[in-house]
Short mmCIF file of C-alpha atoms and ligand atoms in Angstrom, two decimals:
data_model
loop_
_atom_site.label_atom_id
_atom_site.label_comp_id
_atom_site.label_asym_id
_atom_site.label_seq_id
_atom_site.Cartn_x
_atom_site.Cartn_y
_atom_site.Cartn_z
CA UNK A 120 61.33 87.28 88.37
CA UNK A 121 64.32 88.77 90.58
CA UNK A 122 68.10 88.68 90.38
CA UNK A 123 69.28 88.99 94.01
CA UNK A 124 72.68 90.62 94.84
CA UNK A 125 73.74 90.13 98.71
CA UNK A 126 74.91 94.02 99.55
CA UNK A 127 76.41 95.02 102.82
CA UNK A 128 75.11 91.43 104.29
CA UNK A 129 71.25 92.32 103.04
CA UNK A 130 69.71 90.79 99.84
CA UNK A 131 69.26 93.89 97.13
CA UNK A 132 66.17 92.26 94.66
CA UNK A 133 66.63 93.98 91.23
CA UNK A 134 63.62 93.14 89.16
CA UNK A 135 64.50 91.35 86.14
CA UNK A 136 63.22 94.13 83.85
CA UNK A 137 65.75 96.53 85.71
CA UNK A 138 68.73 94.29 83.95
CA UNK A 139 66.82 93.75 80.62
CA UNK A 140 65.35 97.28 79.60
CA UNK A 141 67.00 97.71 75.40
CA UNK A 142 69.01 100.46 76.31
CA UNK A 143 72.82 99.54 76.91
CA UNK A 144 75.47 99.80 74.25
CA UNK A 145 74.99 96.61 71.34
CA UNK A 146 77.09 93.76 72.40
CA UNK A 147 80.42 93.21 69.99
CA UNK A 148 80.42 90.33 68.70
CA UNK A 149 83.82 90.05 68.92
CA UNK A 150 84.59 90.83 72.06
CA UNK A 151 85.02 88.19 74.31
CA UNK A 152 82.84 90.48 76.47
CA UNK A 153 80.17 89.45 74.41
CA UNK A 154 80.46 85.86 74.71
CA UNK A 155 81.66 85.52 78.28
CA UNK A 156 79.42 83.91 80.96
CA UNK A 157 77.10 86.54 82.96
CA UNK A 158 78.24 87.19 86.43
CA UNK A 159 77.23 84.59 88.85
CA UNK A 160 76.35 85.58 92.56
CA UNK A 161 75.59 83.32 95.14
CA UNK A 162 72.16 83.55 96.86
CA UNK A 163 71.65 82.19 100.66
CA UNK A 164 70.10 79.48 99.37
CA UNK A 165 72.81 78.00 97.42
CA UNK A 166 70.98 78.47 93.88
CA UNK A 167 73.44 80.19 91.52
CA UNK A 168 71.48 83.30 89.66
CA UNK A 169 73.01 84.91 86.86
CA UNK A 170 73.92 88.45 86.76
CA UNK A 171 73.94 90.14 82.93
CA UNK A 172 77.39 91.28 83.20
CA UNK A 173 77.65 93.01 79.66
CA UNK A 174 74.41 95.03 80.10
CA UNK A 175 74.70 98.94 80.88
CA UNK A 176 70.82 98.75 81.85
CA UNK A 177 71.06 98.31 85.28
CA UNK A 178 70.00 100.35 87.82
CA UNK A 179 69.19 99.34 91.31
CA UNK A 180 66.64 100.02 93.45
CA UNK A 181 67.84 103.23 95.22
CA UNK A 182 69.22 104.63 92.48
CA UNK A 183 65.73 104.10 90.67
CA UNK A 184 63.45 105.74 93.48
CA UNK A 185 66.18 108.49 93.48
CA UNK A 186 65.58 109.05 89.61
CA UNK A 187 62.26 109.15 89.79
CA UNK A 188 61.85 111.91 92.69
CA UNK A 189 64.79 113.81 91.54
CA UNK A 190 64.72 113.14 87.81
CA UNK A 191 61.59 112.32 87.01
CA UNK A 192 62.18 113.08 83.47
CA UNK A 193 65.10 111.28 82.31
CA UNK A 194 65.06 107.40 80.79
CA UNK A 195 67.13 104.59 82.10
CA UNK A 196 69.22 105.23 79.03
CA UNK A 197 70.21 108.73 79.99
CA UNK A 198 70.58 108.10 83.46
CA UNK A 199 73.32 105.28 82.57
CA UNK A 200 74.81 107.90 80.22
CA UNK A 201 78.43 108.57 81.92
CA UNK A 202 78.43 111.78 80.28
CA UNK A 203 74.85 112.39 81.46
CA UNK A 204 75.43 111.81 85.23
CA UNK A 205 78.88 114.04 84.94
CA UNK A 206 76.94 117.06 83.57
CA UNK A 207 74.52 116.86 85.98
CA UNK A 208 76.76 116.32 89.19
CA UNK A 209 75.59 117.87 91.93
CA UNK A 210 78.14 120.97 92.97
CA UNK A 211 76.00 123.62 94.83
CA UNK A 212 75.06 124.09 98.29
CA UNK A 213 71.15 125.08 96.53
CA UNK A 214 71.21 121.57 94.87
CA UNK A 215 71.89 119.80 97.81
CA UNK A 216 69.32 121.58 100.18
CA UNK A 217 66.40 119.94 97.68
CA UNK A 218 67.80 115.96 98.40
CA UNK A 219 68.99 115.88 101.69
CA UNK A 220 68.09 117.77 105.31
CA UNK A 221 71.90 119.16 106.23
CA UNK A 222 73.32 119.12 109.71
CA UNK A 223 74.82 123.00 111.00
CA UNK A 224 78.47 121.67 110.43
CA UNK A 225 77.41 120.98 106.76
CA UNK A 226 75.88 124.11 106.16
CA UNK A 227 78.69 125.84 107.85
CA UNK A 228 81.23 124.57 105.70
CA UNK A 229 79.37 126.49 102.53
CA UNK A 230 78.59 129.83 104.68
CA UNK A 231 81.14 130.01 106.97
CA UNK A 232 84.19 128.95 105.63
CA UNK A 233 85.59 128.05 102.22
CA UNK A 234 86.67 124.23 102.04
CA UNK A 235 89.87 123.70 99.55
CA UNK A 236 88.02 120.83 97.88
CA UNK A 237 85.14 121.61 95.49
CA UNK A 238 81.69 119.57 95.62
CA UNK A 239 80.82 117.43 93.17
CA UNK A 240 78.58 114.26 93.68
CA UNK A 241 76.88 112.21 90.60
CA UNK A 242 73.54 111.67 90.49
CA UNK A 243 73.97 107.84 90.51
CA UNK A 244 76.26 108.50 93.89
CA UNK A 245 73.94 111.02 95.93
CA UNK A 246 71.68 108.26 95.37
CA UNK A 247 73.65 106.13 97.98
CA UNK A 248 73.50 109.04 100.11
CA UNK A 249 71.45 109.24 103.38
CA UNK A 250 68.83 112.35 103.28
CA UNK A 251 67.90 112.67 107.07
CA UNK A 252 71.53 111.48 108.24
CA UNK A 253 74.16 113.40 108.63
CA UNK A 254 76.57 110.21 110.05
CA UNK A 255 75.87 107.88 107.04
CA UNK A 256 79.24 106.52 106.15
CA UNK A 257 78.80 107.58 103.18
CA UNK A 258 77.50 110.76 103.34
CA UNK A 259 80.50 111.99 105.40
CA UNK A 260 82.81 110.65 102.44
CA UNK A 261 81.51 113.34 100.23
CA UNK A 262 79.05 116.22 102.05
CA UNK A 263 81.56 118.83 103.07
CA UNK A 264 81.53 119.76 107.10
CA UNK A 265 82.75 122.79 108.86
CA UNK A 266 85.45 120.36 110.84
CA UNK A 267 87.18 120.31 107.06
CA UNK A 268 88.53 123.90 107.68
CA UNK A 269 89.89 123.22 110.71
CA UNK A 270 94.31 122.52 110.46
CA UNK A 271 95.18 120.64 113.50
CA UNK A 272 98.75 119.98 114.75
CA UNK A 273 100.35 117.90 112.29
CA UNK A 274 98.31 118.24 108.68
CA UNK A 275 99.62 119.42 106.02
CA UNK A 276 98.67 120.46 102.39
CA UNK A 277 100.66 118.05 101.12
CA UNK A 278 101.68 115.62 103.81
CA UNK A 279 103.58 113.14 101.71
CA UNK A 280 105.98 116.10 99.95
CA UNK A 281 104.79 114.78 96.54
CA UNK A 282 105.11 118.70 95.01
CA UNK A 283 109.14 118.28 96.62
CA UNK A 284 109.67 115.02 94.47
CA UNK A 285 108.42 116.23 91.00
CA UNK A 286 110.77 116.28 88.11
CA UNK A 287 107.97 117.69 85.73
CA UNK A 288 104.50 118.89 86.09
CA UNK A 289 102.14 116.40 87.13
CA UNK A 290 104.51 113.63 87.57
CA UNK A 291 105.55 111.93 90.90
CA UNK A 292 108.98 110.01 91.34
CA UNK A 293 109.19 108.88 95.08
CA UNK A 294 110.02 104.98 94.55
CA UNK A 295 113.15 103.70 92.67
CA UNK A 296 111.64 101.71 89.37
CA UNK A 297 107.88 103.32 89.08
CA UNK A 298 106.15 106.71 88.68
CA UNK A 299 102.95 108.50 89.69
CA UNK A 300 101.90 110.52 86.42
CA UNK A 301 98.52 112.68 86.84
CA UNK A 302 96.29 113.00 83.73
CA UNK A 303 94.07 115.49 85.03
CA UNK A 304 93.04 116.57 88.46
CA UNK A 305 88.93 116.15 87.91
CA UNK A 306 86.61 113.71 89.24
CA UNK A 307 83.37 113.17 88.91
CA UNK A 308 83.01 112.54 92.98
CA UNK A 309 84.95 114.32 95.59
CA UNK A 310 85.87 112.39 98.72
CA UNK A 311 86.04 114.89 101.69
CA UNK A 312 89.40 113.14 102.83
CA UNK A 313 91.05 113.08 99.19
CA UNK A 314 95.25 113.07 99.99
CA UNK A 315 95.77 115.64 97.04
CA UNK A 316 92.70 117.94 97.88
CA UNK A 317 95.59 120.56 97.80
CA UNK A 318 95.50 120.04 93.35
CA UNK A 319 92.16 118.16 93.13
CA UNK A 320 89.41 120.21 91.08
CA UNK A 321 91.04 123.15 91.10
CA UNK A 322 91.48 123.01 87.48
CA UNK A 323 95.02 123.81 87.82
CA UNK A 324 96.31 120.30 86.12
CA UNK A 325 95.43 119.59 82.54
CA UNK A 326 95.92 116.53 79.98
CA UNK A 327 97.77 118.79 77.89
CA UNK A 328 99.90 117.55 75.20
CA UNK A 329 102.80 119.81 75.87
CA UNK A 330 102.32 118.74 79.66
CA UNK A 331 102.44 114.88 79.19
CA UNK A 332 104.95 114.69 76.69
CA UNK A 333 107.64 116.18 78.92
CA UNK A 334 106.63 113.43 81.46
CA UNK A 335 106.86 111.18 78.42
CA UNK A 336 110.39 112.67 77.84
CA UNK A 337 110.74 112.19 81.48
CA UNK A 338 110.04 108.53 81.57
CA UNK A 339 111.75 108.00 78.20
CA UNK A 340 115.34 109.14 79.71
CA UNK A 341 114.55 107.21 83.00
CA UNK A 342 115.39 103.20 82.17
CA UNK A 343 114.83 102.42 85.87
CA UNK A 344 110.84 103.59 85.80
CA UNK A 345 109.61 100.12 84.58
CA UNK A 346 105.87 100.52 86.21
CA UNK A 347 103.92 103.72 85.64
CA UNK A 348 100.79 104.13 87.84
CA UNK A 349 97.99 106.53 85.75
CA UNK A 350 96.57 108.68 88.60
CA UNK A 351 94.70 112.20 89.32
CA UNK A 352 91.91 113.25 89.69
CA UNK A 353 90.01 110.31 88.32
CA UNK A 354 91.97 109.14 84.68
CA UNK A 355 88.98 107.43 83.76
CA UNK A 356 87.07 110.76 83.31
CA UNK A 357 88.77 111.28 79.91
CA UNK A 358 87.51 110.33 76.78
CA UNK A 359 89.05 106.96 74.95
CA UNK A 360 90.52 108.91 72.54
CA UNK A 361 92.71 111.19 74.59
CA UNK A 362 93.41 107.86 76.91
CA UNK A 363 94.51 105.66 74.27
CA UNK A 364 96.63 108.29 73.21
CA UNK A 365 98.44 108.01 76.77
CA UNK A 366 98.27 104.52 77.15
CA UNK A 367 100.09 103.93 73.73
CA UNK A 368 103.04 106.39 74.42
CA UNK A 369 103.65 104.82 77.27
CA UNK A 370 103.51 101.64 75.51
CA UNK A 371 106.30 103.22 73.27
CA UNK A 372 108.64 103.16 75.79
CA UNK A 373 110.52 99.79 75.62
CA UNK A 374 111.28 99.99 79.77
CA UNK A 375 107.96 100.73 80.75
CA UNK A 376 106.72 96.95 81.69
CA UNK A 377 103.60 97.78 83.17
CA UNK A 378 100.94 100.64 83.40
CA UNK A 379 98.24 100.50 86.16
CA UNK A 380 95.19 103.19 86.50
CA UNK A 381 93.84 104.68 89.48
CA UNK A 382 90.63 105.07 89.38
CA UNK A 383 87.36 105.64 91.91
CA UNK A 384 85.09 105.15 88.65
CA UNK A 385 84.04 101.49 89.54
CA UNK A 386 82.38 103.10 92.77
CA UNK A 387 81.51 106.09 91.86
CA UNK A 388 80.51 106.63 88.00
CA UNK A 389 79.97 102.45 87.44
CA UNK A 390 78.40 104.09 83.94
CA UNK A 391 81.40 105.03 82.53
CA UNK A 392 82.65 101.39 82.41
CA UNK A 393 81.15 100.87 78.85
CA UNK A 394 81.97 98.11 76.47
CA UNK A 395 83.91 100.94 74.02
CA UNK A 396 86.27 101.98 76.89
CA UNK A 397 86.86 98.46 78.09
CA UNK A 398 87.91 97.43 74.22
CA UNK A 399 90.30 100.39 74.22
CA UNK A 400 92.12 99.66 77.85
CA UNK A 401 92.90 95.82 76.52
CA UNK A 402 95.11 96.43 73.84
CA UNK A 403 97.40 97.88 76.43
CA UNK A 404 97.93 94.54 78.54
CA UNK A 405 99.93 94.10 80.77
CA UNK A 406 97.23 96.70 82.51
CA UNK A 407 96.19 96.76 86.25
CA UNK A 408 93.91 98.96 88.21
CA UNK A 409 93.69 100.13 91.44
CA UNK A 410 89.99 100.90 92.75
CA UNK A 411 88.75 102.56 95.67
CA UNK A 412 86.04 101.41 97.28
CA UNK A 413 85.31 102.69 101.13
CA UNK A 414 82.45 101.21 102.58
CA UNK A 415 79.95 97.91 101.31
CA UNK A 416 77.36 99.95 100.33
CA UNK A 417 78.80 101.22 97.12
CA UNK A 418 78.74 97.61 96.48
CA UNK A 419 75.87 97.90 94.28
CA UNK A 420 74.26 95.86 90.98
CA UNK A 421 75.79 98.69 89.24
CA UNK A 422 79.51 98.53 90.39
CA UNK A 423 79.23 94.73 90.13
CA UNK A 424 78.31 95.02 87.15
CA UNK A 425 81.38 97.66 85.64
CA UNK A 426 84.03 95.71 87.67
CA UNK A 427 82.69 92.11 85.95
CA UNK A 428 83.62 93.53 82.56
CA UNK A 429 86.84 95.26 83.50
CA UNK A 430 87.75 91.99 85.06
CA UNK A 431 86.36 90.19 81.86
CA UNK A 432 88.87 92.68 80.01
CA UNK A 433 91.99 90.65 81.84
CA UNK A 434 92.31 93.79 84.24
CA UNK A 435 93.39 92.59 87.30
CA UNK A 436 91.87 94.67 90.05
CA UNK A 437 92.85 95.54 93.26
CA UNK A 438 91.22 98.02 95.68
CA UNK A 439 92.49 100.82 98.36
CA UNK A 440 90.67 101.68 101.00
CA UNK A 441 91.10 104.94 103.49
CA UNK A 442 90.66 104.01 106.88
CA UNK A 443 87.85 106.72 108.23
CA UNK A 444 86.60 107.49 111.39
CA UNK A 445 82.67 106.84 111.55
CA UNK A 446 82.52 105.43 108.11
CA UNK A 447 84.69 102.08 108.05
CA UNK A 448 86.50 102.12 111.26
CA UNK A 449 85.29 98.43 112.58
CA UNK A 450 85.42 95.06 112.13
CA UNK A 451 81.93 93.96 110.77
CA UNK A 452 82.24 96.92 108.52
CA UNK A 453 85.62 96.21 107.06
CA UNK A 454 84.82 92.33 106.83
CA UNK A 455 81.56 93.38 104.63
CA UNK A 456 83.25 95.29 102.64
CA UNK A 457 86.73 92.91 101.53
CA UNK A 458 84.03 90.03 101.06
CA UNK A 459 82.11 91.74 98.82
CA UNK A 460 84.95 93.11 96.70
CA UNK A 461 86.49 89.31 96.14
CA UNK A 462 83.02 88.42 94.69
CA UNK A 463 83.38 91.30 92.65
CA UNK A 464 87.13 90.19 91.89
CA UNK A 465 88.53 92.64 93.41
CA UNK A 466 91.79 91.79 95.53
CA UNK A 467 91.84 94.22 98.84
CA UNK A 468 95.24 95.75 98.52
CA UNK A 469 95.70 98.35 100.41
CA UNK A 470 94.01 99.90 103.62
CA UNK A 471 95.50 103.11 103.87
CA UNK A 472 95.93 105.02 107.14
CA UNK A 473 94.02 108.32 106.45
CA UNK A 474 97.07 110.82 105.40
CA UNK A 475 97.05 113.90 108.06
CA UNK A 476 96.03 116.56 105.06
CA UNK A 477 94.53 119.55 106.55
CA UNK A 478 91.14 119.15 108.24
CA UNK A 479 91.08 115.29 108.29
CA UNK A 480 90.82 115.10 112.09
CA UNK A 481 87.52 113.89 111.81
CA UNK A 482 88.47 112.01 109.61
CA UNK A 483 91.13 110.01 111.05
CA UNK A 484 91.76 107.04 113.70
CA UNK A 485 94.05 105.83 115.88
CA UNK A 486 96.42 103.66 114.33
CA UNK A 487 95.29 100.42 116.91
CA UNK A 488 91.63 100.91 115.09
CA UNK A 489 93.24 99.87 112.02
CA UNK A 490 95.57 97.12 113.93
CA UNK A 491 92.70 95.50 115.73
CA UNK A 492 91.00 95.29 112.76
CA UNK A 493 93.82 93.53 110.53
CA UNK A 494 93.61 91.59 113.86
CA UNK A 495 90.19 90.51 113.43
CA UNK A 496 91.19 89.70 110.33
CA UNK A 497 94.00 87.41 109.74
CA UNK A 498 93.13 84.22 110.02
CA UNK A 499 89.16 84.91 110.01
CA UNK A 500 88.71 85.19 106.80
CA UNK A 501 90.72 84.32 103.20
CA UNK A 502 94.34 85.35 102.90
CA UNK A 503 92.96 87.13 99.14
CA UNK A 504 90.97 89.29 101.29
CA UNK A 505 93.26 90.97 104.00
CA UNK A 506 94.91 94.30 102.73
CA UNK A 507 98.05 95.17 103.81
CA UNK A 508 97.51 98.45 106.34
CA UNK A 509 100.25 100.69 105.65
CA UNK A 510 100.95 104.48 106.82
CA UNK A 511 102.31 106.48 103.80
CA UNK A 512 104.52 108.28 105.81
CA UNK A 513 104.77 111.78 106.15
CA UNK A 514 107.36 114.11 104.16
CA UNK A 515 107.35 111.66 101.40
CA UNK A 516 109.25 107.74 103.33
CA UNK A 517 106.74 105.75 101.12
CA UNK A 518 104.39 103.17 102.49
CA UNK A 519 105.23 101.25 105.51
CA UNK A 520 103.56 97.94 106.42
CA UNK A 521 101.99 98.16 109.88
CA UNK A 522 101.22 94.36 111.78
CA UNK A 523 99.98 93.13 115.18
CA UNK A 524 102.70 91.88 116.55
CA UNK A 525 102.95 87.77 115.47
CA UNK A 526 106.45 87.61 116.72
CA UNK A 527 106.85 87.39 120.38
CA UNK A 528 110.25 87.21 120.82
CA UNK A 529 113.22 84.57 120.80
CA UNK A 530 113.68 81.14 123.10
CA UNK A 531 117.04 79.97 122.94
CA UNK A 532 117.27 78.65 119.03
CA UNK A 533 113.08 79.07 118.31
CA UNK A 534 111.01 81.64 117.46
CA UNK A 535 107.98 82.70 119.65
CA UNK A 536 104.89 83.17 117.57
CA UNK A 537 101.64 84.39 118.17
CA UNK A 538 98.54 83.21 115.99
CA UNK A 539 95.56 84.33 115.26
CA UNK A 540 93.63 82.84 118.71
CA UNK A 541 95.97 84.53 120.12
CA UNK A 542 97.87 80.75 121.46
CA UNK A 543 101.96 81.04 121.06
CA UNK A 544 103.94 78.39 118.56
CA UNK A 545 107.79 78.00 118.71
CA UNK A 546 109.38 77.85 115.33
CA UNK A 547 112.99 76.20 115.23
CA UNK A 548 115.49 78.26 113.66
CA UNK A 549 118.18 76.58 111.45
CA UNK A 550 121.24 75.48 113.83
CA UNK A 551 124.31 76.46 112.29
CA UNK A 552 125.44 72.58 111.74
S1 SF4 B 1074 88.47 109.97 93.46
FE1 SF4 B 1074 90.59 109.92 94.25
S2 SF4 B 1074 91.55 111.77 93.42
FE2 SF4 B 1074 89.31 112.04 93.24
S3 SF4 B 1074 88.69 113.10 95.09
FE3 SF4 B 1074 88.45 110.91 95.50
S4 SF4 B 1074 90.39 110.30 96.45
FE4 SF4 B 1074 90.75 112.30 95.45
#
């Protein structure tokens, strides 16, 4: 027997035993986790299959052939161990040379230059990762390449002046009525294009006590800050303890309406989505989280699986994406990618224009790639699944919507629109009778 999962527009088969091996955490029987209705996924043929949503047993097929060359080993229930797969991240250029065949640029970027941004890949990630090619979206998202060290007209360290618009340590206060706070600056996965690469892994920001409770005390004497967006480095790479702990000061403060968390976890580290974290993060409703997903292919049983019991949790979930050059920069790949996140129940929110940090020339597009895209789009496809493309602009202006251009002009009293098949509508305007 199968469960099928349709991945990228292919049919991943995960063999029943692969979602039924006795190793994930006990269900609760209180939660509602417990006693909510498995994940359903369409197959091609209409037949509904269910999808164990509560189990922590699943690992899919690449992820398995990957464990058994590279781990051969460790059990299911280690490799599904979020502590496991962050102790045994992969972070030297020795490590790498045994899974994959590198390119020159790659292995330039470890013995020619120093890159500002550490490596660090999990296990269950470098599984998703291409051995023999060195243009697999998703290998360039996290294999270093010598093109990182090169600063081009433009890029900065810290391109959108967050470091100018801190009060305190580790806390951001650009917009009127929210903040950015950052917990820590690890992750378990570095992405090569990462906007605060200039902080991230450098082990220069902790979750101190002292730290957070001046941006507590920050916050506190702030009554306009009524949203408070949890950010890093990954926040999901603490422990509950030490989160809850955040989470409930911030609930403290009576002006504080809602918290979201940033978070790459889902995509990354789907194994640290356990039924013990997910019980913690819902006695702090309202809570929201923003994912990051980049490309279809970390689509996988496994992500599914941690964003159907976040979701389950009453998380609402929306994702950001990085427009990248050679890893989601057209139309079929975007469209994959938005589809599969609504089936996961994840709202696209954001694509992002790819900030000009230093050394993201490879990295990023021109901004009509991302406008023909949204163009391709809009009216294709669900209004739930179109992100709003924005440029967060440089020297700190906030994000700014970008949009083909719908409006055409003016006729006398109507407005000239263009749709999506490109055919022009007049709208009246109100006469001033
Ligand atoms: S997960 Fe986020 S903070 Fe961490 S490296 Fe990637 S983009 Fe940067």
């Amino acid at each position: 027997m199968q469960v099928t999962i349709k991945r990228n527009e292919q049919q991943v088969c995960v063999p029943a035993s692969a979602t039924q091996e006795g190793d994930d955490e006990p269900p609760d029987p209180g939660s509602c986790l417990a006693a909510m209705p498995a994940l359903t996924v369409p197959k091609h043929s209409g037949r509904i299959v269910r999808f164990p949503a509560h189990r922590a047993g699943i690992l899919s097929p690449a992820a398995r052939a990957f464990r058994k060359k590279y781990f051969p080993g460790i059990t299911t229930k280690l490799w599904n161990d979020w502590q496991w797969q962050t102790s045994n991240r992969i972070r030297t250029l020795a490590q790498l040379e045994k899974m994959i065949v590198l390119s020159d640029a790659e292995r330039a970027a470890f013995t020619q230059a120093a890159t500002t941004l550490p490596l660090g890949i999990t296990p269950y990630y470098m599984s998703l990762v291409s051995p023999d090619n060195p243009d697999q979206p998703i290998r360039r998202t996290v294999i270093p390449t010598l093109q990182e060290t090169l600063h081009t007209a433009g890029e900065a360290d810290d391109p959108l002046g967050e470091d100018a618009m801190s009060p305190v340590p580790g806390l951001v206060h650009r917009y009127p009525d929210r903040v950015l706070l950052l917990l820590s600056d690890f992750c378990s996965t570095y992405c090569r294009y990462c906007t605060r690469s200039r902080v991230v892994g450098h082990g220069a920001i902790h979750p101190s006590r002292n730290r957070l409770e001046r941006a507590f005390a920050y916050i506190e004497q702030t009554p306009a800050v009524r949203d408070v967006l949890i950010s890093g480095g990954d926040p999901l790479m603490l422990g509950e303890e030490k989160l809850a702990w955040v989470l409930s000061r911030l609930r403290q403060i009576p002006h504080v309406e809602i918290v979201r968390i940033g978070t790459k976890v889902p995509a990354v580290l789907p194994q640290r989505i356990t039924q013990r974290l997910v019980r913690m993060l819902r006695q702090y409703h309202p809570l929201w989280m923003s994912l990051h997903f980049t490309h279809p292919d970390e689509c996988t049983p496994e992500a599914y699986r941690a964003c159907a019991m976040l979701a389950d949790a009453g998380i609402p979930l929306g994702s950001q994406t990085v427009l990248l050059k050679g890893v989601n920069d057209n139309l079929d790949t975007m469209r994959a990618l938005i589809h599969n996140l609504l089936k996961m129940r994840v709202r696209p929110y954001y694509l992002y224009q790819c900030d000009p940090i230093t050394g993201s020339a490879h990295f990023r597009t021109p901004v009509e790639t991302g406008l023909d895209i949204i163009r391709g789009l809009r009216g294709f496809t669900s209004g739930y699944a179109l992100p709003t493309y924005v440029i967060d602009a440089p020297g700190g202006g906030g994000k700014i919507p970008l949009m083909p251009d719908y409006v055409v002009g003016r006729e006398n009293d109507a407005l000239v629109l263009r749709n999506y098949e490109n055919k022009l509508y007049r709208y009246p305007e109100p006469c001033n009778c």
